[in-house]
Short mmCIF file of C-alpha atoms and ligand atoms in Angstrom, two decimals:
data_model
loop_
_atom_site.label_atom_id
_atom_site.label_comp_id
_atom_site.label_asym_id
_atom_site.label_seq_id
_atom_site.Cartn_x
_atom_site.Cartn_y
_atom_site.Cartn_z
CA UNK A 74 -18.03 11.28 0.32
CA UNK A 75 -20.18 11.16 -2.82
CA UNK A 76 -19.37 7.05 -3.35
CA UNK A 77 -20.21 6.03 0.57
CA UNK A 78 -23.76 8.33 -0.33
CA UNK A 79 -24.39 6.24 -3.17
CA UNK A 80 -24.00 2.79 -1.10
CA UNK A 81 -26.36 4.21 2.16
CA UNK A 82 -29.02 5.15 -0.97
CA UNK A 83 -28.78 1.93 -2.88
CA UNK A 84 -27.73 -0.71 0.20
CA UNK A 85 -28.76 0.94 3.84
CA UNK A 86 -32.04 0.68 5.43
CA UNK A 87 -33.12 3.33 7.74
CA UNK A 88 -35.12 2.60 11.01
CA UNK A 89 -37.40 5.11 11.92
CA UNK A 90 -35.38 8.58 12.13
CA UNK A 91 -32.54 7.27 14.18
CA UNK A 92 -31.16 4.44 12.59
CA UNK A 93 -29.20 4.07 9.46
CA UNK A 94 -29.02 0.22 9.03
CA UNK A 95 -25.59 -0.67 6.67
CA UNK A 96 -25.06 -4.02 7.64
CA UNK A 97 -24.99 -5.20 3.99
CA UNK A 98 -21.23 -3.18 3.54
CA UNK A 99 -20.36 -1.98 7.09
CA UNK A 100 -21.50 -3.69 10.02
CA UNK A 101 -22.63 -7.11 9.17
CA UNK A 102 -21.28 -8.20 6.14
CA UNK A 103 -17.70 -6.13 5.07
CA UNK A 104 -17.14 -4.97 1.51
CA UNK A 105 -13.30 -4.85 1.36
CA UNK A 106 -13.08 -3.54 -1.85
CA UNK A 107 -14.91 -0.43 -0.48
CA UNK A 108 -13.38 -0.33 3.04
CA UNK A 109 -9.64 0.27 0.77
CA UNK A 110 -11.36 3.62 -0.52
CA UNK A 111 -12.81 4.05 3.25
CA UNK A 112 -9.32 3.61 4.24
CA UNK A 113 -7.61 6.00 2.05
CA UNK A 114 -10.46 8.92 2.30
CA UNK A 115 -9.60 8.98 6.09
CA UNK A 116 -5.65 8.74 5.12
CA UNK A 117 -7.00 12.24 2.77
CA UNK A 118 -8.67 13.81 5.36
CA UNK A 119 -6.29 13.21 8.16
CA UNK A 120 -2.94 13.56 5.84
CA UNK A 121 -1.78 16.31 8.63
CA UNK A 122 -1.43 14.57 11.64
CA UNK A 123 0.97 12.53 13.44
CA UNK A 124 -0.58 9.36 14.17
CA UNK A 125 0.95 6.71 16.69
CA UNK A 126 -1.98 4.23 17.71
CA UNK A 127 -5.85 4.31 15.87
CA UNK A 128 -8.36 3.61 19.13
CA UNK A 129 -11.86 2.27 17.63
CA UNK A 130 -14.82 0.39 19.43
CA UNK A 131 -15.66 -3.21 18.90
CA UNK A 132 -16.83 -4.76 17.35
CA UNK A 133 -17.86 -2.03 13.70
CA UNK A 134 -14.64 0.19 14.41
CA UNK A 135 -12.28 -2.35 13.80
CA UNK A 136 -12.38 -2.99 10.11
CA UNK A 137 -12.25 -0.08 9.36
CA UNK A 138 -9.72 0.89 11.94
CA UNK A 139 -7.79 -1.31 10.17
CA UNK A 140 -7.68 -0.28 6.71
CA UNK A 141 -7.41 2.93 7.28
CA UNK A 142 -4.04 2.10 9.43
CA UNK A 143 -2.62 0.86 6.17
CA UNK A 144 -2.11 4.16 5.59
CA UNK A 145 -0.48 5.41 8.50
CA UNK A 146 1.91 3.38 8.47
CA UNK A 147 0.67 0.36 9.52
CA UNK A 148 0.43 1.73 13.06
CA UNK A 149 -1.53 -0.59 15.94
CA UNK A 150 -5.13 -0.44 16.25
CA UNK A 151 -6.14 -0.83 19.60
CA UNK A 152 -10.05 -1.95 20.22
CA UNK A 153 -12.06 -0.74 23.50
CA UNK A 154 -13.72 -3.91 25.01
CA UNK A 155 -17.31 -3.69 25.84
CA UNK A 156 -17.07 -6.35 28.21
CA UNK A 157 -14.80 -7.29 30.83
CA UNK A 158 -12.38 -10.17 29.61
CA UNK A 159 -10.92 -11.87 32.36
CA UNK A 160 -7.48 -11.89 30.69
CA UNK A 161 -6.96 -8.24 31.49
CA UNK A 162 -4.93 -7.96 34.18
CA UNK A 163 -2.82 -5.66 34.11
CA UNK A 164 -5.14 -2.89 34.76
CA UNK A 165 -7.23 -1.03 32.50
CA UNK A 166 -8.50 2.95 31.47
CA UNK A 167 -12.17 2.56 31.47
CA UNK A 168 -14.85 5.32 30.54
CA UNK A 169 -18.57 5.06 30.37
CA UNK A 170 -20.88 5.03 27.11
CA UNK A 171 -24.85 5.58 26.76
CA UNK A 172 -26.29 3.87 23.69
CA UNK A 173 -29.43 6.42 22.72
CA UNK A 174 -30.85 3.73 20.51
CA UNK A 175 -30.59 0.55 22.64
CA UNK A 176 -31.23 2.17 25.91
CA UNK A 177 -27.65 0.76 27.81
CA UNK A 178 -25.00 2.07 28.91
CA UNK A 179 -21.69 0.08 28.87
CA UNK A 180 -18.41 0.67 30.22
CA UNK A 181 -14.96 0.61 27.45
CA UNK A 182 -11.96 -0.81 28.46
CA UNK A 183 -8.26 -0.63 27.27
CA UNK A 184 -5.08 -2.52 28.99
CA UNK A 185 -3.16 -0.27 30.32
CA UNK A 186 0.09 -1.29 27.60
CA UNK A 187 -2.07 -0.37 24.86
CA UNK A 188 -1.89 3.42 25.31
CA UNK A 189 1.57 5.29 26.02
CA UNK A 190 1.83 8.53 27.65
CA UNK A 191 2.61 11.16 24.95
CA UNK A 192 0.96 9.07 21.81
CA UNK A 193 -0.62 10.97 19.12
CA UNK A 194 -4.26 8.41 18.59
CA UNK A 195 -6.99 9.26 15.98
CA UNK A 196 -9.95 7.47 17.29
CA UNK A 197 -12.23 5.80 14.31
CA UNK A 198 -15.72 4.80 14.29
CA UNK A 199 -18.23 3.55 11.95
CA UNK A 200 -20.80 5.84 13.45
CA UNK A 201 -21.20 9.14 15.19
CA UNK A 202 -24.32 9.65 16.93
CA UNK A 203 -24.54 11.69 19.99
CA UNK A 204 -20.85 11.20 20.82
CA UNK A 205 -21.16 9.28 23.52
CA UNK A 206 -18.55 5.98 22.09
CA UNK A 207 -16.25 9.16 20.71
CA UNK A 208 -16.34 10.54 24.34
CA UNK A 209 -15.27 8.00 25.99
CA UNK A 210 -12.95 7.33 23.77
CA UNK A 211 -11.03 10.62 24.03
CA UNK A 212 -11.37 10.49 27.86
CA UNK A 213 -9.53 6.86 27.52
CA UNK A 214 -7.17 8.18 25.87
CA UNK A 215 -6.66 11.42 27.62
CA UNK A 216 -6.91 8.96 30.90
CA UNK A 217 -3.49 7.31 29.39
CA UNK A 218 -1.82 11.28 29.32
CA UNK A 219 -1.79 10.53 24.98
CA UNK A 220 -3.03 13.31 22.77
CA UNK A 221 -6.71 13.42 20.86
CA UNK A 222 -5.36 14.18 17.42
CA UNK A 223 -8.98 13.65 15.73
CA UNK A 224 -11.97 12.00 15.68
CA UNK A 225 -13.38 10.37 12.69
CA UNK A 226 -16.92 8.87 11.81
CA UNK A 227 -17.28 6.79 8.53
CA UNK A 228 -20.56 7.91 8.76
CA UNK A 229 -22.28 11.17 11.27
CA UNK A 230 -25.82 11.96 12.23
CA UNK A 231 -25.43 15.55 12.39
CA UNK A 232 -29.08 16.12 13.84
CA UNK A 233 -27.92 13.87 16.61
CA UNK A 234 -25.56 16.69 17.97
CA UNK A 235 -22.18 14.04 18.70
CA UNK A 236 -20.37 16.27 16.42
CA UNK A 237 -20.89 19.61 17.85
CA UNK A 238 -20.44 18.39 21.51
CA UNK A 239 -16.85 16.67 20.32
CA UNK A 240 -16.22 20.01 18.81
CA UNK A 241 -17.10 22.15 22.40
CA UNK A 242 -14.96 19.80 23.92
CA UNK A 243 -11.81 21.05 21.49
CA UNK A 244 -11.69 17.52 19.10
CA UNK A 245 -11.34 17.79 15.83
CA UNK A 246 -13.98 16.08 14.36
CA UNK A 247 -14.27 14.52 10.46
CA UNK A 248 -16.90 12.60 8.37
CA UNK A 249 -17.08 10.95 5.65
CA UNK A 250 -20.45 11.68 4.95
CA UNK A 251 -22.62 13.80 7.33
CA UNK A 252 -26.35 12.69 7.75
CA UNK A 253 -28.69 15.99 8.34
CA UNK A 254 -32.08 14.53 8.56
CA UNK A 255 -33.77 11.29 7.74
CA UNK A 256 -37.40 11.32 7.23
CA UNK A 257 -39.94 8.71 5.38
CA UNK A 258 -37.61 6.20 4.83
CA UNK A 259 -34.76 8.94 3.01
CA UNK A 260 -31.32 9.83 4.19
CA UNK A 261 -30.39 13.83 3.56
CA UNK A 262 -27.17 14.47 3.26
CA UNK A 263 -25.38 17.91 3.98
P1 5GP B 450 -23.14 7.37 19.74
O1 5GP B 450 -22.00 6.80 20.84
O2 5GP B 450 -22.38 8.70 18.84
O3 5GP B 450 -24.59 7.81 20.33
O4 5GP B 450 -22.77 6.34 18.72
C1 5GP B 450 -21.89 5.77 17.85
C2 5GP B 450 -22.12 4.36 18.46
O5 5GP B 450 -23.58 3.26 18.20
C3 5GP B 450 -21.25 3.23 16.72
O6 5GP B 450 -20.41 2.91 17.87
C4 5GP B 450 -22.50 2.71 16.23
O7 5GP B 450 -22.10 1.32 16.85
C5 5GP B 450 -24.23 2.94 17.30
N1 5GP B 450 -24.50 3.66 15.80
C6 5GP B 450 -25.18 4.63 16.77
N2 5GP B 450 -26.06 5.38 15.19
C7 5GP B 450 -25.92 3.92 14.24
C8 5GP B 450 -26.85 3.85 13.81
O8 5GP B 450 -27.56 4.71 12.63
N3 5GP B 450 -26.64 3.03 12.68
C9 5GP B 450 -25.77 1.76 13.28
N4 5GP B 450 -25.40 0.71 12.50
N5 5GP B 450 -24.78 1.64 14.45
C10 5GP B 450 -24.93 3.48 15.04
#
């Protein structure tokens, strides 16, 4: 998505070779007009699938998933929680996700009542890096007996191997933009 690359180039910053910061429009402050375009683009890419529910992870995936949901007949958006709230009392599906950037492991959880057997699920997140968060969301979907229709990242850092890892397991993976390298402050796209 050309506009996304232009926006990353104009408003994003990089930390070393591993982290791309887009907190001016996606991760801290949100550009609502631009998220409308992102939602439409996600629908264009996944126009051929059935979607009963969109699954994401708190917090940055939520807004993106909501803008996409508008184009899938307002299906519910469910976000995995990273901490265990004491209000989650009816049992939950859970899977671990390692953050290579933070060096931590968090357990993602979704209440069992929010994913049902046989449902078609589209997984959406802001970034796809090593693929840990997406794999955890796939695992949660499958624990529920639901079907992973696809994994969608707004920004993929291809060189960190997440999409290859997911495709090896048979998942459909799409990204609005794929970064192949970050070097000396410059971002290179596929
Ligand atoms: P993965 O699990 O694929 O290694 O990383 C994906 C998760 O880590 C996403 O949920 C995203 O929030 C975060 N993440 C990974 N790389 C970046 C990055 O370069 N910038 C930002 N802002 N978040 C990232």
